[in-house]
XYZ file of C-alpha atoms in Angstrom:
503
model
C -4.578 45.378 -30.355
C -1.957 43.366 -29.048
C -2.597 40.682 -26.375
C -0.290 42.004 -22.629
C 2.608 39.359 -21.461
C 3.557 39.523 -18.185
C 6.792 41.073 -17.212
C 10.124 39.701 -17.825
C 13.672 39.809 -14.936
C 17.511 38.867 -15.905
C 18.095 35.546 -15.215
C 14.951 34.382 -14.786
C 13.365 31.653 -17.626
C 10.393 30.304 -16.907
C 8.495 27.586 -16.390
C 11.718 26.234 -14.244
C 11.389 21.795 -13.884
C 11.555 20.679 -10.240
C 14.435 18.893 -9.068
C 13.675 15.278 -9.057
C 14.894 15.135 -5.676
C 12.013 16.342 -4.481
C 8.215 14.070 -4.462
C 7.224 17.100 -5.892
C 7.671 21.131 -7.340
C 8.275 22.750 -5.049
C 7.169 26.190 -6.579
C 3.873 25.579 -8.588
C 4.740 25.812 -12.871
C 3.945 29.942 -13.438
C 0.472 29.829 -16.009
C 0.645 30.927 -18.948
C 0.294 34.196 -20.427
C -3.699 36.124 -18.952
C -6.257 36.478 -21.468
C -6.451 39.502 -22.208
C -9.672 39.426 -20.739
C -8.373 39.453 -17.459
C -6.219 42.529 -16.971
C -5.137 41.325 -13.683
C -3.932 38.197 -13.459
C -0.676 39.630 -13.986
C -0.868 40.305 -9.866
C 0.454 36.516 -8.827
C 2.507 35.716 -11.413
C 4.667 38.820 -10.195
C 4.203 37.529 -6.213
C 5.341 34.026 -6.893
C 8.422 35.924 -9.135
C 8.934 38.034 -5.630
C 8.925 34.958 -4.432
C 11.650 33.157 -6.620
C 13.926 36.015 -5.820
C 13.076 36.176 -2.473
C 14.344 32.213 -2.098
C 17.325 32.507 -4.287
C 18.712 34.818 -2.918
C 18.361 32.926 0.585
C 20.527 30.429 -0.527
C 23.163 32.373 -2.306
C 23.673 34.075 1.379
C 23.725 30.709 2.372
C 25.689 29.072 0.509
C 28.069 31.046 1.042
C 28.327 30.784 3.955
C 28.583 26.958 3.768
C 32.201 27.865 0.715
C 33.784 29.538 3.649
C 33.923 27.261 5.890
C 37.790 25.206 6.213
C 37.550 22.701 7.799
C 34.676 19.649 8.475
C 33.420 20.564 12.073
C 32.991 24.278 11.506
C 30.610 23.186 7.502
C 28.830 20.687 9.495
C 27.866 23.539 12.020
C 26.962 25.403 9.380
C 24.678 22.670 7.486
C 22.674 22.326 10.871
C 22.104 25.882 10.721
C 21.426 26.878 7.614
C 18.172 23.902 7.075
C 17.572 24.842 10.591
C 16.319 28.556 9.441
C 14.798 26.853 6.381
C 13.022 24.049 7.632
C 11.781 26.549 10.523
C 13.244 24.282 13.466
C 15.285 25.079 16.077
C 16.907 22.048 16.957
C 19.122 18.971 14.649
C 22.225 17.172 14.011
C 24.133 15.772 11.146
C 26.317 12.827 11.432
C 29.188 11.158 8.601
C 29.436 7.899 8.421
C 32.231 6.147 8.072
C 32.402 4.952 4.052
C 31.953 8.621 4.085
C 35.771 8.558 4.091
C 36.129 9.980 7.521
C 37.050 6.687 8.605
C 34.328 6.443 12.183
C 31.525 7.668 12.957
C 31.607 11.185 12.792
C 28.264 13.149 14.813
C 27.543 16.834 15.322
C 24.893 18.591 17.073
C 22.737 21.949 17.464
C 20.813 22.492 20.078
C 21.691 18.821 21.226
C 25.074 18.265 24.382
C 26.297 15.096 24.271
C 24.194 13.219 26.913
C 21.313 14.591 24.413
C 23.205 12.390 20.625
C 24.331 9.192 23.193
C 20.217 9.270 24.492
C 19.446 9.563 20.665
C 21.847 6.887 19.596
C 19.692 4.609 21.952
C 16.420 4.814 19.424
C 17.316 1.070 18.024
C 17.233 0.976 13.522
C 14.018 1.418 12.029
C 15.100 -1.973 9.967
C 16.384 -4.753 11.137
C 19.804 -5.540 9.420
C 20.025 -8.866 9.959
C 16.043 -9.227 9.055
C 14.934 -10.838 5.230
C 15.334 -7.907 1.968
C 17.432 -4.228 1.685
C 18.321 -2.326 5.056
C 18.490 1.050 2.686
C 19.717 3.244 6.050
C 22.924 5.727 5.295
C 24.634 2.815 8.068
C 23.828 -0.212 6.602
C 26.659 -3.337 6.959
C 28.501 -4.959 8.882
C 28.967 -1.694 10.204
C 28.960 -1.294 14.880
C 29.094 1.750 17.124
C 26.690 4.379 18.270
C 25.189 5.087 14.890
C 22.540 7.366 15.670
C 19.702 4.666 14.423
C 16.994 7.444 14.263
C 18.334 8.625 9.951
C 17.844 4.686 9.463
C 15.054 4.540 7.711
C 15.275 7.339 4.940
C 14.685 6.568 1.360
C 17.005 3.911 -0.290
C 20.460 5.594 -1.738
C 19.631 7.479 -5.041
C 16.520 8.756 -3.592
C 17.298 12.136 -2.222
C 13.988 13.248 -0.353
C 13.935 13.403 2.639
C 11.739 11.808 5.710
C 9.091 13.596 7.865
C 7.287 12.044 11.481
C 5.446 15.032 12.026
C 3.739 14.199 14.851
C 6.037 10.849 16.700
C 4.226 11.008 20.123
C 1.011 10.318 17.670
C 2.414 7.353 15.512
C 1.765 4.137 16.547
C 3.760 3.051 14.450
C 7.393 3.274 15.995
C 9.238 1.854 17.955
C 8.926 3.189 21.990
C 12.350 3.602 22.392
C 12.516 6.580 19.785
C 9.164 8.058 21.470
C 10.586 7.116 25.026
C 13.561 9.118 23.783
C 12.198 11.749 21.430
C 9.381 12.730 25.131
C 12.936 13.059 27.257
C 14.318 15.821 24.715
C 11.389 17.447 24.162
C 10.940 17.463 20.574
C 7.337 16.400 18.935
C 8.605 16.121 15.038
C 12.362 14.817 12.877
C 12.228 16.177 9.215
C 15.535 13.736 8.074
C 17.657 13.957 4.709
C 20.268 12.530 3.053
C 24.314 13.301 1.518
C 24.348 12.360 -1.143
C 26.500 13.477 -4.007
C 25.052 13.894 -7.697
C 26.939 12.045 -8.719
C 26.889 8.560 -7.048
C 28.839 4.720 -7.096
C 26.455 3.862 -9.819
C 26.481 -0.562 -8.871
C 27.223 -2.463 -5.438
C 31.122 -2.676 -6.978
C 31.359 0.255 -8.726
C 34.852 1.963 -7.510
C 34.509 5.283 -6.624
C 36.180 8.412 -4.125
C 35.403 9.057 -1.129
C 33.131 11.505 -0.069
C 31.179 9.979 -3.095
C 26.933 8.541 -2.974
C 25.552 9.209 -0.009
C 28.045 10.223 2.901
C 25.449 10.483 5.618
C 22.509 12.635 6.505
C 21.163 15.023 8.457
C 18.011 15.175 10.775
C 15.888 18.876 12.553
C 14.015 18.266 15.505
C 10.504 20.673 16.761
C 9.401 21.400 19.999
C 6.012 21.136 18.265
C 3.889 18.555 15.875
C 5.080 20.110 12.317
C 6.487 19.557 9.190
C 7.877 21.576 6.609
C 5.801 22.084 4.281
C 6.459 21.579 0.154
C 8.374 24.959 -0.407
C 10.762 24.838 2.494
C 10.561 20.951 2.023
C 12.304 22.262 -1.888
C 14.835 24.939 -0.617
C 16.257 22.159 2.217
C 16.760 19.594 -0.725
C 18.932 22.438 -2.725
C 21.262 23.281 -0.213
C 22.416 20.125 1.099
C 22.407 19.005 -1.639
C 25.233 21.951 -2.659
C 26.964 21.712 0.868
C 27.369 17.236 0.485
C 29.180 18.459 -2.691
C 31.072 20.556 -0.829
C 32.020 17.849 2.449
C 32.531 15.553 0.364
C 35.503 18.719 -1.150
C 36.764 18.331 2.483
C 36.591 15.151 3.668
C 38.981 14.192 0.678
C 40.919 17.936 1.810
C 41.114 16.466 5.490
C 41.607 12.842 4.191
C 45.241 14.271 2.180
C 46.232 16.508 5.342
C 45.907 13.303 7.245
C 47.638 11.350 5.277
C 50.966 14.319 5.381
C 50.469 14.585 8.952
C 50.484 10.755 9.433
C 54.161 10.265 6.803
C 55.961 13.588 8.532
C 55.547 11.830 12.102
C 56.296 8.573 11.232
C 59.322 10.564 8.944
C 60.133 11.469 12.650
C 61.783 10.373 16.526
C 58.510 8.249 17.910
C 59.948 8.650 20.752
C 62.776 10.339 22.706
C 66.359 8.163 24.193
C 67.452 7.781 27.409
C 70.525 8.847 28.349
C 72.217 8.893 31.912
C 71.905 12.821 32.960
C 69.937 14.453 30.066
C 66.437 14.303 29.940
C 64.596 15.563 26.984
C 60.973 16.849 25.461
C 60.014 17.989 22.692
C 56.833 19.679 21.529
C 55.895 19.618 17.574
C 53.218 20.649 15.498
C 53.318 20.453 11.916
C 51.528 23.857 9.542
C 48.677 22.085 7.698
C 50.651 21.258 4.591
C 53.329 19.814 6.474
C 56.330 22.172 6.244
C 59.868 21.215 5.705
C 61.493 21.340 9.759
C 62.495 18.432 11.572
C 64.705 17.637 15.120
C 66.455 14.412 15.957
C 67.915 12.661 19.473
C 70.232 10.081 18.819
C 72.765 8.468 21.363
C 75.962 8.249 20.900
C 78.648 5.607 21.914
C 80.572 5.562 25.704
C 76.989 7.863 27.303
C 77.406 10.317 23.949
C 73.727 12.135 22.302
C 73.383 13.816 19.313
C 70.852 16.821 18.661
C 69.960 17.792 15.763
C 67.124 20.761 14.472
C 66.682 21.611 11.202
C 64.591 23.204 8.391
C 64.205 22.611 4.616
C 63.276 24.762 1.801
C 59.052 24.730 0.896
C 56.417 22.480 2.096
C 53.673 19.717 1.464
C 55.102 15.893 1.050
C 58.239 17.216 -1.463
C 59.654 19.188 1.381
C 58.033 16.157 3.516
C 60.502 13.494 1.768
C 63.576 15.296 1.152
C 63.391 16.079 5.105
C 63.258 11.983 5.108
C 66.500 11.472 3.017
C 68.209 14.531 5.346
C 67.414 13.352 8.139
C 68.108 9.226 7.497
C 71.998 11.159 5.963
C 72.863 13.627 9.632
C 71.821 10.349 11.677
C 75.298 7.947 9.475
C 77.380 11.070 9.569
C 76.174 11.359 13.035
C 77.381 8.684 13.690
C 80.944 8.454 12.005
C 82.046 12.054 13.135
C 79.539 13.358 15.483
C 82.071 14.741 17.698
C 83.105 16.914 15.062
C 80.035 18.625 15.137
C 82.061 21.230 11.423
C 82.556 17.789 9.328
C 78.795 16.948 9.638
C 76.598 19.043 8.435
C 80.293 19.991 6.031
C 79.107 16.026 4.648
C 75.463 16.957 4.926
C 75.936 20.448 2.355
C 77.883 18.074 -0.271
C 75.219 15.444 0.115
C 72.469 18.508 -0.375
C 73.787 20.119 -3.075
C 74.772 16.978 -5.155
C 71.096 15.092 -4.319
C 69.023 17.823 -3.272
C 70.120 20.505 -6.222
C 66.753 23.001 -5.769
C 66.606 23.081 -2.220
C 68.788 25.058 0.705
C 68.531 23.815 4.792
C 69.153 25.687 7.883
C 70.663 23.132 10.366
C 71.771 23.379 13.761
C 74.159 19.557 15.236
C 75.494 19.893 19.035
C 77.426 16.912 20.498
C 77.134 16.182 23.998
C 80.307 14.574 24.706
C 79.713 12.164 28.021
C 81.155 13.173 31.286
C 84.773 13.548 32.137
C 85.828 10.099 34.589
C 89.792 10.905 34.739
C 90.452 11.392 38.492
C 90.311 14.495 39.782
C 87.343 17.028 37.129
C 84.703 16.313 38.287
C 83.034 18.102 35.117
C 79.668 18.400 33.457
C 78.841 17.469 30.053
C 80.213 19.254 27.516
C 78.208 21.163 24.843
C 79.869 21.307 21.027
C 77.575 23.378 18.745
C 77.085 23.985 14.924
C 75.068 25.713 13.005
C 74.121 26.824 9.665
C 71.904 29.373 9.352
C 69.463 28.052 11.824
C 68.495 29.963 15.640
C 71.275 29.722 18.391
C 70.574 27.926 20.907
C 68.727 28.890 24.097
C 70.467 28.692 27.668
C 68.406 28.625 30.780
C 69.605 27.961 33.807
C 69.063 29.785 37.778
C 72.327 31.643 36.582
C 71.310 32.867 33.342
C 69.000 32.928 31.172
C 70.686 34.155 27.310
C 71.234 32.885 24.218
C 74.566 30.708 22.686
C 76.574 32.707 20.365
C 77.544 30.944 17.529
C 79.105 31.798 14.202
C 76.951 33.867 11.735
C 76.146 31.966 8.450
C 74.623 30.524 5.881
C 72.148 27.751 5.260
C 73.134 24.410 3.958
C 73.088 24.803 -0.016
C 73.660 28.657 -1.196
C 77.542 27.921 -1.105
C 79.444 26.534 -3.633
C 81.376 25.387 0.741
C 80.178 24.929 3.748
C 82.055 25.619 6.986
C 81.482 27.653 9.612
C 84.304 27.032 13.296
C 81.526 25.372 15.821
C 81.563 26.635 18.972
C 81.889 24.935 22.924
C 79.404 24.919 25.271
C 79.511 24.211 29.473
C 76.043 23.689 31.195
C 76.388 23.692 34.749
C 74.093 20.533 36.355
C 70.073 22.030 36.746
C 70.473 23.911 33.356
C 68.526 23.335 30.292
C 68.707 24.108 26.383
C 66.402 25.063 24.354
C 66.508 24.025 20.448
C 63.965 25.589 18.391
C 63.073 25.905 14.929
C 61.470 29.577 13.138
C 58.695 29.026 13.203
C 58.734 29.062 16.856
C 59.061 32.523 15.949
C 57.098 33.152 12.838
C 54.504 32.777 14.414
C 53.861 35.564 17.796
C 53.935 37.755 14.772
C 56.152 40.392 15.938
C 58.974 40.984 14.224
C 62.379 38.796 15.231
C 64.169 41.431 17.516
C 60.734 40.868 19.491
C 60.034 37.793 19.199
C 63.385 36.917 20.439
C 62.711 38.728 23.434
C 59.300 37.143 23.972
C 61.140 33.692 23.330
C 64.140 34.399 26.384
C 60.961 35.861 28.144
C 59.405 32.783 28.620
C 62.200 31.178 30.191
C 62.884 33.439 32.046
C 59.995 32.799 34.383
C 59.278 28.651 34.090
C 57.978 28.419 38.039
C 60.667 27.239 39.931
C 59.093 23.965 40.761
C 58.599 23.501 36.938
C 62.518 24.065 36.113
C 63.951 20.778 36.243
C 61.025 18.512 34.291
C 62.094 19.265 30.081
C 58.188 18.262 29.374
C 57.523 20.916 31.896
C 58.906 23.670 30.688
C 58.315 23.101 27.012
C 54.610 23.579 27.903
C 54.976 26.809 29.665
C 57.867 28.053 26.541
C 55.110 27.208 24.086
C 52.199 28.203 25.944
C 53.398 31.927 27.312
C 54.961 31.982 23.166
C 52.040 31.382 21.340
C 49.087 34.397 21.003
C 46.767 33.296 23.577
C 43.806 33.243 21.030
C 44.705 30.467 19.140
C 44.840 31.843 16.162
C 48.867 32.015 14.986
C 49.358 34.793 12.985
C 51.030 32.872 10.340
C 49.986 28.557 10.697
C 51.561 27.281 7.654
C 54.283 27.381 10.373
C 55.886 24.134 11.483
C 56.830 24.759 15.184
C 59.347 22.639 17.088
C 60.596 22.568 20.472
C 63.506 20.657 21.477
C 64.301 20.604 25.501
C 67.236 19.082 26.967
C 67.859 19.275 30.111
C 71.363 18.313 31.528
C 71.312 16.591 35.463
């Protein structure tokens, strides 16, 4: 007869070595094949095997939830929630230190308010950075600010094991302030884990990207004296290892987005000009990749004003750079021949075909003439508008709310030679012109006809007390047009709203 063998399960090949970041194997190594004289010795192995399958299923579900988080704050909150379920805690907090690439400390709490986190931040460091010897906490170095010193007694970098305080009121070697804060917030034990990438820096001068190495730490708090079991520590360590890699990717992505947003903002006007008789306001919301929408307001000689808005195909850094070149060129043409908007856009179209042959652009240019000064005229300003594939402006006043009938024209770069007639508007004192990007309409999620109607209705319902304040008008229009739930139908679209009120 042959000896009995333990049952086999696909994907499991015991024994499995314990990961390096645990201080002891979380799951005991399964025994060798049972002796023939012990026919019932396979039952404990089956129990262990069932436990392994359950643990793998739990980790799979938790990491799947974490992988669906798209921003840093959501990922940190999911990390805290999942870690609390793994170690059996009720509250916790996680901190990313500045060297992770965030530029400043980021602290998120679970079951802790801002005041509670503030109390925890008053706990002194476990090691004095000014004292001799290494200071190996996650915030070691010349940092200043409200860091979570509760996490400063973690093992040095490279050691991914955690730190347990199973009975904080009974630990005599803890700082009195630590025990005081624990009593005030009602926790009696804690378990902290570093957030450390598997591929950390190899030396003090290692050139590593943001998010590599130790990027922060997480701590979970227990209401009563307690500590996680070896199995719980093992699962929490595995989960935090995956979470660290995910956070590192999000940190890098967030940094890239912030860089693109900063670059884009620098290419747009930092402030609006002040022109007698016209007050301006602008609202600008950028999509996640940075789109090609832009605006401009340029004072011209003799009290005139040039207003422009437009968009270029594509998004991302390339489109942002092209937008900057297009806007700079339009400014030059506006200074030279701004009183003729058709000529300005014709020059811009020629430049676009020569320098950006693979792109098209929409644009709307308005030349606001200075007020009439001839004796007996007493007329207000005249605005000359020319458009190339862009949405018509909306004029709002006590007696009318209507779209300006500009000539229908193709975008720049689509025809061999662009030219379309301009139109003249004579806004009365107290009236307002609204220039907007098509992203404002797309973000509503409605058809274009319904979106235009929605914008017109929003402009018509501006409270009477706000009709002479362009800032209030812009806020009211955006608040009324865009979805109230904050989840736009097309979040990738840029939104630009330029408001010009004529006094």
